[in-house]
Coordinates of C-alpha atoms in Angstrom, one line a residue:
Chain Q
X1 CA 79.0 2.5 -162.2
X2 CA 76.4 -0.1 -163.4
X3 CA 73.0 1.0 -164.1
X4 CA 70.1 -1.4 -163.6
X5 CA 66.5 -0.6 -164.4
X6 CA 63.4 -2.2 -162.9
X7 CA 59.7 -1.7 -162.6
X8 CA 59.7 -2.2 -158.8
X9 CA 62.4 -2.2 -156.2
X10 CA 61.7 -3.6 -153.0
X11 CA 63.9 -2.6 -150.0
X12 CA 64.1 -5.5 -147.3
X13 CA 63.8 -9.2 -147.8
X14 CA 61.8 -10.1 -144.7
X15 CA 58.3 -11.3 -144.3
X16 CA 56.9 -8.1 -146.0
X17 CA 59.3 -7.5 -148.8
X18 CA 59.4 -11.1 -150.0
X19 CA 55.6 -11.2 -150.1
X20 CA 55.5 -7.8 -152.0
X21 CA 58.1 -8.9 -154.5
X22 CA 56.3 -12.3 -155.2
X23 CA 53.1 -10.3 -156.1
X24 CA 54.7 -7.7 -158.3
X25 CA 57.0 -10.2 -160.1
X26 CA 54.1 -12.6 -160.7
X27 CA 52.2 -9.7 -162.4
X28 CA 55.2 -9.3 -164.8
X29 CA 56.7 -6.3 -163.3
X30 CA 60.6 -6.6 -163.3
X31 CA 61.3 -6.7 -159.6
X32 CA 64.5 -6.6 -157.6
X33 CA 64.6 -7.2 -153.8
X34 CA 67.5 -5.7 -151.9
X35 CA 68.8 -6.8 -148.5
X36 CA 71.8 -6.0 -146.6
X37 CA 72.1 -9.3 -144.9
X38 CA 74.1 -12.3 -146.4
X39 CA 70.9 -14.3 -147.0
X40 CA 67.2 -13.3 -147.7
X41 CA 64.6 -13.8 -144.9
X42 CA 65.2 -11.0 -142.4
X43 CA 64.6 -11.5 -138.9
X44 CA 62.7 -14.7 -139.8
X45 CA 66.0 -16.6 -140.0
X46 CA 66.8 -16.0 -136.4
X47 CA 63.3 -16.8 -135.1
X48 CA 63.7 -20.6 -135.0
X49 CA 60.6 -21.1 -132.9
X50 CA 57.4 -22.4 -134.4
X51 CA 54.2 -20.3 -134.6
X52 CA 54.7 -18.8 -137.9
X53 CA 52.5 -19.3 -140.9
X54 CA 49.3 -20.4 -139.3
X55 CA 47.3 -17.6 -141.1
X56 CA 49.3 -17.4 -144.4
X57 CA 50.2 -20.9 -145.0
X58 CA 47.6 -22.6 -142.7
X59 CA 50.4 -24.7 -141.2
X60 CA 52.7 -24.0 -138.2
X61 CA 56.1 -23.2 -139.3
X62 CA 59.4 -22.0 -137.8
X63 CA 60.8 -18.6 -138.9
X64 CA 63.4 -20.1 -141.3
X65 CA 60.8 -22.3 -142.8
X66 CA 58.5 -19.4 -143.4
X67 CA 61.3 -17.5 -144.9
X68 CA 62.2 -20.4 -147.3
X69 CA 58.5 -20.6 -148.6
X70 CA 58.5 -16.9 -149.1
X71 CA 61.9 -16.8 -151.0
X72 CA 60.7 -19.8 -153.1
X73 CA 57.5 -17.8 -154.0
X74 CA 59.4 -14.7 -154.9
X75 CA 61.9 -16.6 -156.7
X76 CA 59.6 -18.6 -158.8
X77 CA 57.7 -15.4 -159.6
X78 CA 60.9 -14.2 -161.2
X79 CA 62.0 -11.5 -158.6
X80 CA 65.7 -10.7 -158.7
X81 CA 67.6 -10.9 -155.3
X82 CA 70.4 -8.4 -154.4
X83 CA 71.7 -9.6 -151.0
X84 CA 74.7 -8.2 -149.1
X85 CA 73.6 -4.8 -150.5
X86 CA 72.5 -1.6 -148.7
X87 CA 70.4 1.1 -150.1
X88 CA 72.1 4.3 -149.1
X89 CA 69.7 6.8 -150.7
X90 CA 66.4 7.2 -152.6
X91 CA 66.5 10.1 -155.0
X92 CA 63.8 12.5 -155.7
X93 CA 61.5 11.5 -158.5
X94 CA 63.0 12.2 -161.9
X95 CA 61.3 13.9 -164.9
X96 CA 59.9 10.3 -165.9
X97 CA 58.7 9.7 -162.3
X98 CA 61.4 7.0 -161.7
X99 CA 63.6 7.1 -158.7
X100 CA 67.4 6.3 -158.5
X101 CA 68.5 4.0 -155.5
X102 CA 71.9 4.3 -154.4
X103 CA 73.2 0.8 -153.6
X104 CA 76.4 -0.4 -152.0
X105 CA 77.7 -3.9 -151.8
X106 CA 81.2 -5.4 -151.1
X107 CA 81.1 -7.2 -154.4
X108 CA 80.2 -4.4 -156.7
X109 CA 80.8 -1.2 -154.8
X110 CA 78.5 1.8 -155.5
X111 CA 75.6 1.0 -158.1
X112 CA 72.5 2.8 -159.3
X113 CA 69.1 1.0 -159.6
X114 CA 66.2 2.8 -161.3
X115 CA 62.7 1.8 -160.3
X116 CA 59.2 3.0 -161.4
X117 CA 57.9 2.2 -157.8
X118 CA 59.9 1.6 -154.6
X119 CA 58.4 -0.5 -151.8
X120 CA 59.9 0.2 -148.3
X121 CA 60.0 -3.1 -146.3
X122 CA 63.0 -2.5 -144.0
X123 CA 61.1 -3.6 -140.7
X124 CA 62.0 -2.4 -137.3
X125 CA 64.8 -1.9 -134.7
X126 CA 64.4 -2.9 -131.0
X127 CA 64.1 -0.2 -128.4
X128 CA 67.0 -0.5 -126.0
X129 CA 68.0 0.3 -122.5
X130 CA 68.9 3.8 -123.7
X131 CA 65.2 4.4 -124.8
X132 CA 64.2 3.6 -121.3
X133 CA 67.1 5.3 -119.6
X134 CA 67.4 2.7 -116.9
X135 CA 69.6 4.0 -114.1
X136 CA 72.8 2.1 -112.9
X137 CA 76.0 0.7 -114.1
X138 CA 76.8 0.8 -117.9
X139 CA 78.6 -2.6 -117.8
X140 CA 78.6 -5.5 -120.3
X141 CA 75.9 -8.2 -120.4
X142 CA 72.9 -6.0 -121.4
X143 CA 71.4 -6.9 -124.8
X144 CA 68.2 -6.4 -126.6
X145 CA 66.3 -9.7 -126.8
X146 CA 66.8 -9.9 -130.6
X147 CA 70.5 -9.3 -130.4
X148 CA 70.8 -12.3 -128.0
X149 CA 68.5 -14.4 -130.3
X150 CA 70.9 -13.6 -133.3
X151 CA 73.8 -14.5 -131.1
X152 CA 72.3 -18.0 -129.9
X153 CA 70.6 -19.0 -133.1
X154 CA 72.8 -17.8 -135.8
X155 CA 76.2 -17.5 -134.4
X156 CA 75.8 -20.1 -131.6
X157 CA 77.2 -17.8 -128.8
X158 CA 75.9 -18.0 -125.3
X159 CA 75.2 -14.4 -124.1
X160 CA 75.7 -15.2 -120.4
X161 CA 75.2 -17.7 -117.6
X162 CA 71.9 -16.3 -115.8
X163 CA 69.6 -13.8 -117.0
X164 CA 66.7 -11.3 -116.4
X165 CA 64.3 -10.3 -119.0
X166 CA 63.2 -6.7 -119.0
X167 CA 59.7 -6.2 -120.6
X168 CA 57.4 -8.9 -121.9
X169 CA 57.4 -8.5 -125.6
X170 CA 57.1 -11.6 -127.6
X171 CA 60.8 -11.7 -128.5
X172 CA 61.8 -11.5 -124.8
X173 CA 59.3 -14.3 -123.9
X174 CA 60.8 -16.7 -126.7
X175 CA 64.4 -15.9 -125.5
X176 CA 63.3 -16.9 -122.0
X177 CA 62.6 -20.4 -123.3
X178 CA 65.5 -20.4 -125.6
X179 CA 68.0 -19.4 -122.9
X180 CA 66.5 -22.0 -120.4
X181 CA 66.7 -24.6 -123.2
X182 CA 70.3 -23.6 -123.7
X183 CA 71.3 -24.1 -120.0
X184 CA 71.0 -20.5 -119.1
X185 CA 68.6 -19.9 -116.2
X186 CA 66.1 -17.0 -116.5
X187 CA 65.5 -15.6 -112.9
X188 CA 62.5 -13.3 -113.9
X189 CA 60.7 -11.3 -116.5
X190 CA 59.9 -7.7 -115.3
X191 CA 57.1 -5.6 -117.0
X192 CA 56.2 -2.1 -116.0
X193 CA 52.6 -2.4 -117.3
X194 CA 49.9 -4.2 -115.4
X195 CA 49.5 -6.6 -118.4
X196 CA 52.0 -8.6 -120.5
X197 CA 52.9 -7.1 -123.9
X198 CA 53.5 -10.6 -125.5
X199 CA 50.8 -13.1 -126.6
X200 CA 49.4 -15.2 -123.9
X201 CA 50.5 -18.4 -125.5
X202 CA 54.1 -17.2 -125.1
X203 CA 53.4 -16.4 -121.4
X204 CA 52.3 -20.0 -121.0
X205 CA 54.8 -21.8 -123.1
X206 CA 57.9 -19.7 -122.4
X207 CA 57.5 -18.6 -118.9
X208 CA 54.9 -20.7 -117.0
X209 CA 56.4 -24.0 -118.5
X210 CA 59.6 -23.2 -116.7
X211 CA 58.2 -21.6 -113.6
X212 CA 59.8 -18.2 -114.5
X213 CA 58.1 -15.4 -112.5
X214 CA 56.6 -12.6 -114.3
X215 CA 56.5 -9.3 -112.2
X216 CA 53.9 -6.9 -113.5
X217 CA 53.6 -3.3 -112.7
X218 CA 57.2 -3.5 -111.6
X219 CA 60.0 -1.2 -112.6
X220 CA 63.8 -1.8 -113.1
X221 CA 65.3 0.7 -110.8
X222 CA 69.0 -0.2 -111.1
X223 CA 71.5 -2.2 -112.9
X224 CA 74.6 -3.0 -110.8
X225 CA 78.0 -4.6 -111.9
X226 CA 81.5 -3.3 -112.4
X227 CA 82.8 -4.9 -115.7
X228 CA 79.7 -7.2 -116.1
X229 CA 76.0 -7.3 -114.9
X230 CA 76.0 -8.5 -111.3
X231 CA 72.5 -7.9 -110.4
X232 CA 69.2 -5.9 -111.2
X233 CA 67.1 -4.2 -108.8
X234 CA 63.3 -4.1 -109.4
X235 CA 60.5 -2.5 -107.3
X236 CA 56.8 -2.5 -107.6
X237 CA 55.2 0.8 -108.9
X238 CA 52.8 0.9 -106.0
X239 CA 55.5 0.5 -103.3
X240 CA 58.9 1.6 -104.5
X241 CA 60.5 0.8 -101.0
X242 CA 59.8 -2.9 -101.6
X243 CA 63.0 -3.3 -103.8
X244 CA 64.2 -6.8 -104.8
X245 CA 67.7 -7.6 -105.9
X246 CA 68.1 -10.3 -108.4
X247 CA 71.5 -11.6 -109.2
X248 CA 72.4 -12.3 -112.8
X249 CA 75.1 -11.6 -115.4
X250 CA 72.8 -10.9 -118.4
X251 CA 69.9 -8.7 -118.9
X252 CA 67.8 -8.9 -122.1
X253 CA 65.5 -5.9 -123.1
X254 CA 62.3 -6.7 -124.9
X255 CA 60.6 -3.4 -124.7
X256 CA 59.1 -2.7 -128.0
X257 CA 60.0 -2.0 -131.6
X258 CA 60.5 1.1 -133.8
X259 CA 60.0 1.2 -137.4
X260 CA 63.4 1.7 -139.2
X261 CA 62.9 4.7 -141.3
X262 CA 66.3 6.4 -141.6
X263 CA 66.2 5.9 -145.3
X264 CA 62.5 6.9 -145.7
X265 CA 63.2 10.2 -143.8
X266 CA 66.2 11.0 -145.9
X267 CA 63.9 10.4 -149.0
X268 CA 61.5 13.1 -147.7
X269 CA 58.9 10.7 -146.5
X270 CA 56.7 12.2 -143.8
X271 CA 56.5 10.0 -140.7
X272 CA 53.5 9.6 -138.4
X273 CA 54.7 10.5 -134.8
X274 CA 52.3 8.0 -133.4
X275 CA 53.3 4.7 -135.3
X276 CA 56.9 6.1 -136.3
X277 CA 56.1 4.8 -139.8
X278 CA 55.5 6.8 -143.0
X279 CA 52.1 8.5 -143.3
X280 CA 50.2 6.5 -145.9
X281 CA 46.8 6.7 -147.6
X282 CA 44.5 4.1 -146.0
X283 CA 44.5 0.9 -148.2
X284 CA 46.8 2.5 -150.9
X285 CA 50.2 2.3 -148.9
X286 CA 51.7 5.1 -150.8
X287 CA 53.8 7.5 -148.7
X288 CA 53.8 11.2 -149.0
X289 CA 56.4 10.8 -151.8
X290 CA 54.9 9.7 -155.0
X291 CA 55.9 6.2 -156.2
X292 CA 57.3 5.2 -152.7
X293 CA 55.2 2.6 -151.0
X294 CA 55.6 1.1 -147.5
X295 CA 54.4 -2.2 -145.8
X296 CA 55.1 -4.5 -143.0
X297 CA 56.8 -3.5 -139.8
X298 CA 58.5 -0.4 -141.4
X299 CA 54.9 1.0 -141.7
X300 CA 53.7 0.0 -138.2
X301 CA 54.6 -2.9 -135.8
X302 CA 52.7 -6.1 -136.6
X303 CA 51.8 -8.8 -134.1
X304 CA 52.5 -11.6 -136.6
X305 CA 54.7 -12.1 -139.6
X306 CA 51.7 -13.4 -141.5
X307 CA 50.1 -10.1 -141.1
X308 CA 53.1 -8.1 -142.5
X309 CA 53.1 -10.5 -145.5
X310 CA 49.3 -10.0 -146.2
X311 CA 49.7 -6.3 -145.9
X312 CA 52.7 -6.3 -148.2
X313 CA 50.6 -8.1 -150.9
X314 CA 48.0 -5.4 -150.7
X315 CA 50.7 -2.8 -150.9
X316 CA 52.3 -4.5 -153.8
X317 CA 48.8 -4.5 -155.7
X318 CA 48.7 -0.8 -155.1
X319 CA 52.3 -0.3 -156.4
X320 CA 51.3 -2.2 -159.5
X321 CA 48.4 0.1 -160.1
X322 CA 50.4 3.2 -159.8
X323 CA 52.7 2.0 -162.8
X324 CA 49.8 0.8 -164.8
X325 CA 50.4 -3.0 -164.5
X326 CA 47.1 -3.7 -162.7
Chain A
X1 CA 42.3 -25.5 -113.6
X2 CA 43.2 -22.5 -115.9
X3 CA 45.3 -23.1 -119.0
X4 CA 46.2 -20.9 -121.9
X5 CA 45.8 -22.6 -125.2
X6 CA 48.9 -22.4 -127.2
X7 CA 47.5 -24.0 -130.4
X8 CA 47.3 -20.5 -132.1
X9 CA 48.2 -16.8 -131.5
X10 CA 44.7 -16.2 -130.2
X11 CA 45.6 -17.8 -126.9
X12 CA 42.2 -18.8 -125.4
X13 CA 41.9 -19.0 -121.7
X14 CA 40.7 -22.5 -121.1
X15 CA 38.8 -23.6 -117.9
X16 CA 39.6 -27.4 -117.5
X17 CA 37.9 -29.7 -114.9
X18 CA 38.1 -33.4 -114.4
X19 CA 34.9 -35.4 -113.7
X20 CA 36.1 -39.0 -113.3
X21 CA 37.5 -39.9 -116.7
X22 CA 35.8 -37.1 -118.3
X23 CA 37.6 -33.9 -119.1
X24 CA 35.4 -30.7 -119.2
X25 CA 36.7 -27.8 -121.3
X26 CA 35.3 -24.3 -121.7
X27 CA 36.6 -21.0 -122.8
X28 CA 37.8 -22.5 -126.2
X29 CA 37.1 -20.7 -129.4
X30 CA 37.7 -23.8 -131.5
X31 CA 37.7 -27.6 -131.0
X32 CA 41.5 -27.6 -131.2
X33 CA 41.2 -26.2 -127.6
X34 CA 39.5 -29.3 -126.3
X35 CA 42.2 -31.4 -127.9
X36 CA 44.8 -29.3 -126.3
X37 CA 43.4 -29.3 -122.9
X38 CA 43.0 -33.0 -122.9
X39 CA 46.7 -33.5 -123.9
X40 CA 47.8 -30.9 -121.5
X41 CA 46.1 -32.9 -118.6
X42 CA 47.0 -36.5 -119.8
X43 CA 50.2 -36.1 -121.7
X44 CA 51.6 -32.5 -122.0
X45 CA 53.5 -32.1 -125.2
X46 CA 55.5 -29.3 -127.0
X47 CA 57.3 -28.8 -130.3
X48 CA 61.1 -28.5 -129.7
X49 CA 63.1 -26.0 -131.7
X50 CA 66.8 -25.5 -131.3
X51 CA 70.2 -25.0 -133.3
X52 CA 72.5 -27.8 -134.0
X53 CA 76.2 -27.2 -134.5
X54 CA 77.6 -27.7 -138.0
X55 CA 81.2 -27.9 -139.7
X56 CA 80.3 -24.9 -141.7
X57 CA 82.1 -21.7 -141.2
X58 CA 79.3 -19.5 -142.8
X59 CA 76.5 -21.2 -140.9
X60 CA 78.1 -22.6 -137.7
X61 CA 74.6 -23.5 -136.2
X62 CA 71.5 -24.7 -138.1
X63 CA 67.8 -24.4 -137.0
X64 CA 66.2 -27.8 -136.3
X65 CA 62.9 -28.9 -134.9
X66 CA 60.7 -31.9 -134.2
X67 CA 57.9 -32.0 -136.9
X68 CA 55.5 -32.9 -134.1
X69 CA 55.0 -32.3 -130.3
X70 CA 57.0 -34.5 -128.1
X71 CA 56.5 -35.3 -124.4
X72 CA 57.5 -32.5 -122.3
X73 CA 59.5 -34.7 -119.9
X74 CA 61.6 -35.8 -122.7
X75 CA 62.6 -32.4 -124.0
X76 CA 66.0 -32.0 -121.9
X77 CA 67.1 -35.4 -123.3
X78 CA 66.2 -34.4 -126.7
X79 CA 68.1 -31.1 -126.5
X80 CA 71.2 -32.8 -125.3
X81 CA 71.1 -35.1 -128.5
X82 CA 70.7 -32.1 -130.6
X83 CA 73.5 -30.1 -129.1
X84 CA 75.7 -33.1 -129.5
X85 CA 75.1 -33.3 -133.3
X86 CA 77.9 -32.2 -135.8
X87 CA 76.0 -31.5 -139.1
X88 CA 78.0 -31.8 -142.2
X89 CA 77.2 -29.5 -145.1
X90 CA 75.5 -29.6 -147.4
X91 CA 72.0 -30.7 -146.1
X92 CA 68.7 -29.4 -147.5
X93 CA 66.0 -28.3 -145.4
X94 CA 63.5 -30.9 -144.0
X95 CA 66.4 -33.6 -143.7
X96 CA 66.0 -36.0 -140.8
X97 CA 69.2 -35.6 -138.7
X98 CA 68.0 -37.5 -135.7
X99 CA 65.8 -40.4 -136.0
X100 CA 63.5 -41.2 -133.2
X101 CA 64.7 -38.6 -130.7
X102 CA 62.0 -39.4 -128.2
X103 CA 61.7 -43.2 -128.2
X104 CA 58.3 -42.8 -129.9
X105 CA 59.4 -42.4 -133.6
X106 CA 59.7 -38.5 -133.6
X107 CA 62.5 -37.3 -135.8
X108 CA 64.6 -34.1 -135.6
X109 CA 64.5 -32.4 -138.9
X110 CA 66.5 -29.2 -140.3
X111 CA 64.6 -26.0 -140.9
X112 CA 66.8 -24.5 -143.5
X113 CA 69.5 -25.5 -146.0
X114 CA 72.9 -25.9 -144.9
X115 CA 74.9 -24.7 -147.8

């Protein structure tokens, strides 16, 4: 097994991880950024729509463009990338305070990376139909919005021929426009809350632009279909008898995100039941495990990628202080 | 008329009224809201983002965009042109792959490297 030693190991090469790595590497800390995907950028690479970077770069960029700028920043600062590599485990602190990360990749098998500070930047997962326990058939054609986004924007696969969006998170709204622009009519977006979850601009440019109805205070009461989705039944909360059946073969769930903390939990990091992210000291970003920091969507869900990047920079400064490099 | 400003994530709720040739806008937080409202009334425009097919096995589709907004009515035609592309690797990000997609000189450019 190879042994690699760094000052800082960043787990996740998305909006947060890249920004953190750029800061620590620029300060002279030897920095490795680890990501399981085949290219750095995280979810930004599948977010081909514009709207990124207005705060951070003072320019409106698409997700891949935002990612490319952050990758350049981290690369120019001297960060080392380990892509196609998954972190399986973070060890307890050794006598010298360092942590051992167990890394797995197709190319090199199992490796150990030693780091003085670890920055968690793994982002989120999407909540699914299972989280909502929507009644009805368990047929094909039910996706999370982000999965459908990856299919369409990265793999170029059409997820179906007509769709209903459940929930009104930004990814779902963006996908309503993306599906429409791909020739897949979107029949409706259905939100159980009285107010939409996503940004007002996305309601305007992704639903209203195409005349897609948004049903608020409305629940999905049933999914029907034998092998494939055939229809979805919805009903307003204040009158459950006023059911409406919408025919479609595809359902996208856009019902929130959950910070992805399996790795953190295994490392003994205590999680906040409210945010599902690590408990951290305000402004310090250090978790309950010494030398392990957290930023971006793995800490709590951010509205904008720019905010995740900005938080990551503050977190990186804090990590640098902890190893005496600030 | 009520319109949500799409210029930034703030999403101001604009009240727009027309007084002859003059367009009155309120509810905007910054001057970009006025510009957006006028455009939305006279000549609604949007940025187009999509993916174009490639000949690459590892990246079968590549993110592309119009660098500027195009007339809303022209978007379906622009999408048809984008989907008919067959991009050949390698192409660096920012390369023009369609010149003048809207008849007004707006190009379509790549948003990431095609390796």
